[in-house]
Amino acid sequence: QCPTIFVATRGKPWTRENLRAMLYRLGDKAGVPVSPHDFRRGACTDAIRKGMSTITAQRAGGWSSPLMVARYAGALSTDDVRAALERVA
C-alpha cells in the first residue's frame, strides 16, 4: 500500500484521468496542444540523449518492444528540438 501524494478536489486521490484533463486544460490555455504521452515520449528521448540505453529506457517506460524506443531516440536531433522550442516560445 502506498499513501496518496497528489489529491484532486475533495481530497480524493488523483487519477490518470485527472492528470490528462489538467494537461489538456493547461495546453488549451497556453495554445499548445499537449498530452501525457508527450511527456512520456519526451522523457524517454531526453534520457537516451543523456546516455541511458534504449533497453533501460524501454524497461523504465514499460514499452513491450525496444523498437518504439529506438524510433523515439532517432526521430529528433538536438537542432530539431531547439527549432521547435523557438517556434513555441
PDB file of C-alpha atoms in Angstrom:
ATOM      1  CA  GLN A   1       0.000   0.000   0.000  1.00  0.00           C
ATOM      2  CA  CYS A   2       1.201   3.456  -0.915  1.00  0.00           C
ATOM      3  CA  PRO A   3      -0.126   6.675   0.607  1.00  0.00           C
ATOM      4  CA  THR A   4      -1.704   9.188  -1.739  1.00  0.00           C
ATOM      5  CA  ILE A   5       0.678  12.012  -2.583  1.00  0.00           C
ATOM      6  CA  PHE A   6      -1.447  14.028  -5.003  1.00  0.00           C
ATOM      7  CA  VAL A   7      -5.111  14.668  -4.386  1.00  0.00           C
ATOM      8  CA  ALA A   8      -7.866  16.093  -6.544  1.00  0.00           C
ATOM      9  CA  THR A   9     -10.807  18.091  -5.297  1.00  0.00           C
ATOM     10  CA  ARG A  10     -12.446  16.946  -2.095  1.00  0.00           C
ATOM     11  CA  GLY A  11      -9.314  15.047  -1.055  1.00  0.00           C
ATOM     12  CA  LYS A  12      -9.804  12.137  -3.436  1.00  0.00           C
ATOM     13  CA  PRO A  13      -6.681  10.527  -4.967  1.00  0.00           C
ATOM     14  CA  TRP A  14      -5.595  11.837  -8.365  1.00  0.00           C
ATOM     15  CA  THR A  15      -6.277   9.524 -11.280  1.00  0.00           C
ATOM     16  CA  ARG A  16      -4.790   9.308 -14.746  1.00  0.00           C
ATOM     17  CA  GLU A  17      -7.949  10.976 -15.979  1.00  0.00           C
ATOM     18  CA  ASN A  18      -7.354  13.929 -13.601  1.00  0.00           C
ATOM     19  CA  LEU A  19      -3.816  14.367 -14.923  1.00  0.00           C
ATOM     20  CA  ARG A  20      -4.909  14.065 -18.542  1.00  0.00           C
ATOM     21  CA  ALA A  21      -7.694  16.646 -18.048  1.00  0.00           C
ATOM     22  CA  MET A  22      -5.310  19.064 -16.321  1.00  0.00           C
ATOM     23  CA  LEU A  23      -2.721  18.807 -19.107  1.00  0.00           C
ATOM     24  CA  TYR A  24      -5.337  19.317 -21.833  1.00  0.00           C
ATOM     25  CA  ARG A  25      -6.762  22.320 -19.960  1.00  0.00           C
ATOM     26  CA  LEU A  26      -3.320  23.905 -19.465  1.00  0.00           C
ATOM     27  CA  GLY A  27      -2.379  23.193 -23.076  1.00  0.00           C
ATOM     28  CA  ASP A  28      -5.568  24.882 -24.275  1.00  0.00           C
ATOM     29  CA  LYS A  29      -4.840  27.944 -22.137  1.00  0.00           C
ATOM     30  CA  ALA A  30      -1.268  28.121 -23.446  1.00  0.00           C
ATOM     31  CA  GLY A  31      -2.321  27.483 -27.036  1.00  0.00           C
ATOM     32  CA  VAL A  32      -0.036  24.441 -27.209  1.00  0.00           C
ATOM     33  CA  PRO A  33      -1.719  21.047 -27.530  1.00  0.00           C
ATOM     34  CA  VAL A  34      -0.212  18.617 -25.013  1.00  0.00           C
ATOM     35  CA  SER A  35      -0.958  15.150 -23.704  1.00  0.00           C
ATOM     36  CA  PRO A  36       0.525  12.882 -21.026  1.00  0.00           C
ATOM     37  CA  HIS A  37       2.087  10.793 -23.792  1.00  0.00           C
ATOM     38  CA  ASP A  38       4.037  13.840 -24.989  1.00  0.00           C
ATOM     39  CA  PHE A  39       5.798  13.934 -21.621  1.00  0.00           C
ATOM     40  CA  ARG A  40       6.425  10.182 -21.651  1.00  0.00           C
ATOM     41  CA  ARG A  41       7.953  10.325 -25.114  1.00  0.00           C
ATOM     42  CA  GLY A  42       9.943  13.471 -24.256  1.00  0.00           C
ATOM     43  CA  ALA A  43      11.327  11.965 -21.054  1.00  0.00           C
ATOM     44  CA  CYS A  44      12.370   8.832 -22.928  1.00  0.00           C
ATOM     45  CA  THR A  45      14.098  10.806 -25.675  1.00  0.00           C
ATOM     46  CA  ASP A  46      15.826  13.061 -23.152  1.00  0.00           C
ATOM     47  CA  ALA A  47      17.039  10.102 -21.078  1.00  0.00           C
ATOM     48  CA  ILE A  48      18.525   8.439 -24.160  1.00  0.00           C
ATOM     49  CA  ARG A  49      20.237  11.677 -25.199  1.00  0.00           C
ATOM     50  CA  LYS A  50      21.775  11.818 -21.718  1.00  0.00           C
ATOM     51  CA  GLY A  51      23.197   8.319 -22.092  1.00  0.00           C
ATOM     52  CA  MET A  52      20.507   5.859 -20.994  1.00  0.00           C
ATOM     53  CA  SER A  53      20.468   2.737 -23.140  1.00  0.00           C
ATOM     54  CA  THR A  54      17.360   2.112 -25.223  1.00  0.00           C
ATOM     55  CA  ILE A  55      16.825  -1.194 -23.390  1.00  0.00           C
ATOM     56  CA  THR A  56      16.876   0.557 -19.996  1.00  0.00           C
ATOM     57  CA  ALA A  57      14.520   3.259 -21.312  1.00  0.00           C
ATOM     58  CA  GLN A  58      12.223   0.559 -22.695  1.00  0.00           C
ATOM     59  CA  ARG A  59      12.011  -1.211 -19.360  1.00  0.00           C
ATOM     60  CA  ALA A  60      11.627   2.019 -17.372  1.00  0.00           C
ATOM     61  CA  GLY A  61       8.840   3.236 -19.651  1.00  0.00           C
ATOM     62  CA  GLY A  62       7.046  -0.078 -19.896  1.00  0.00           C
ATOM     63  CA  TRP A  63       7.227  -0.449 -23.680  1.00  0.00           C
ATOM     64  CA  SER A  64       6.880  -4.049 -24.829  1.00  0.00           C
ATOM     65  CA  SER A  65       9.481  -3.662 -27.570  1.00  0.00           C
ATOM     66  CA  PRO A  66      12.693  -1.632 -27.920  1.00  0.00           C
ATOM     67  CA  LEU A  67      11.646  -0.722 -31.470  1.00  0.00           C
ATOM     68  CA  MET A  68       9.385   2.151 -30.381  1.00  0.00           C
ATOM     69  CA  VAL A  69      12.048   3.483 -28.036  1.00  0.00           C
ATOM     70  CA  ALA A  70      14.620   3.370 -30.846  1.00  0.00           C
ATOM     71  CA  ARG A  71      12.137   5.233 -33.039  1.00  0.00           C
ATOM     72  CA  TYR A  72      11.804   7.992 -30.442  1.00  0.00           C
ATOM     73  CA  ALA A  73      15.556   8.191 -29.997  1.00  0.00           C
ATOM     74  CA  GLY A  74      16.213   8.549 -33.702  1.00  0.00           C
ATOM     75  CA  ALA A  75      13.309  10.815 -34.578  1.00  0.00           C
ATOM     76  CA  LEU A  76      14.671  14.144 -33.344  1.00  0.00           C
ATOM     77  CA  SER A  77      18.032  15.808 -33.414  1.00  0.00           C
ATOM     78  CA  THR A  78      19.042  18.485 -30.933  1.00  0.00           C
ATOM     79  CA  ASP A  79      18.599  21.078 -33.677  1.00  0.00           C
ATOM     80  CA  ASP A  80      15.034  19.855 -34.257  1.00  0.00           C
ATOM     81  CA  VAL A  81      14.229  20.330 -30.569  1.00  0.00           C
ATOM     82  CA  ARG A  82      15.757  23.813 -30.458  1.00  0.00           C
ATOM     83  CA  ALA A  83      13.821  24.891 -33.550  1.00  0.00           C
ATOM     84  CA  ALA A  84      10.542  23.598 -32.133  1.00  0.00           C
ATOM     85  CA  LEU A  85      11.115  25.402 -28.833  1.00  0.00           C
ATOM     86  CA  GLU A  86      11.872  28.655 -30.643  1.00  0.00           C
ATOM     87  CA  ARG A  87       8.611  28.358 -32.612  1.00  0.00           C
ATOM     88  CA  VAL A  88       6.597  27.895 -29.427  1.00  0.00           C
ATOM     89  CA  ALA A  89       8.356  30.496 -27.283  1.00  0.00           C
TER      90      ALA A  89
END
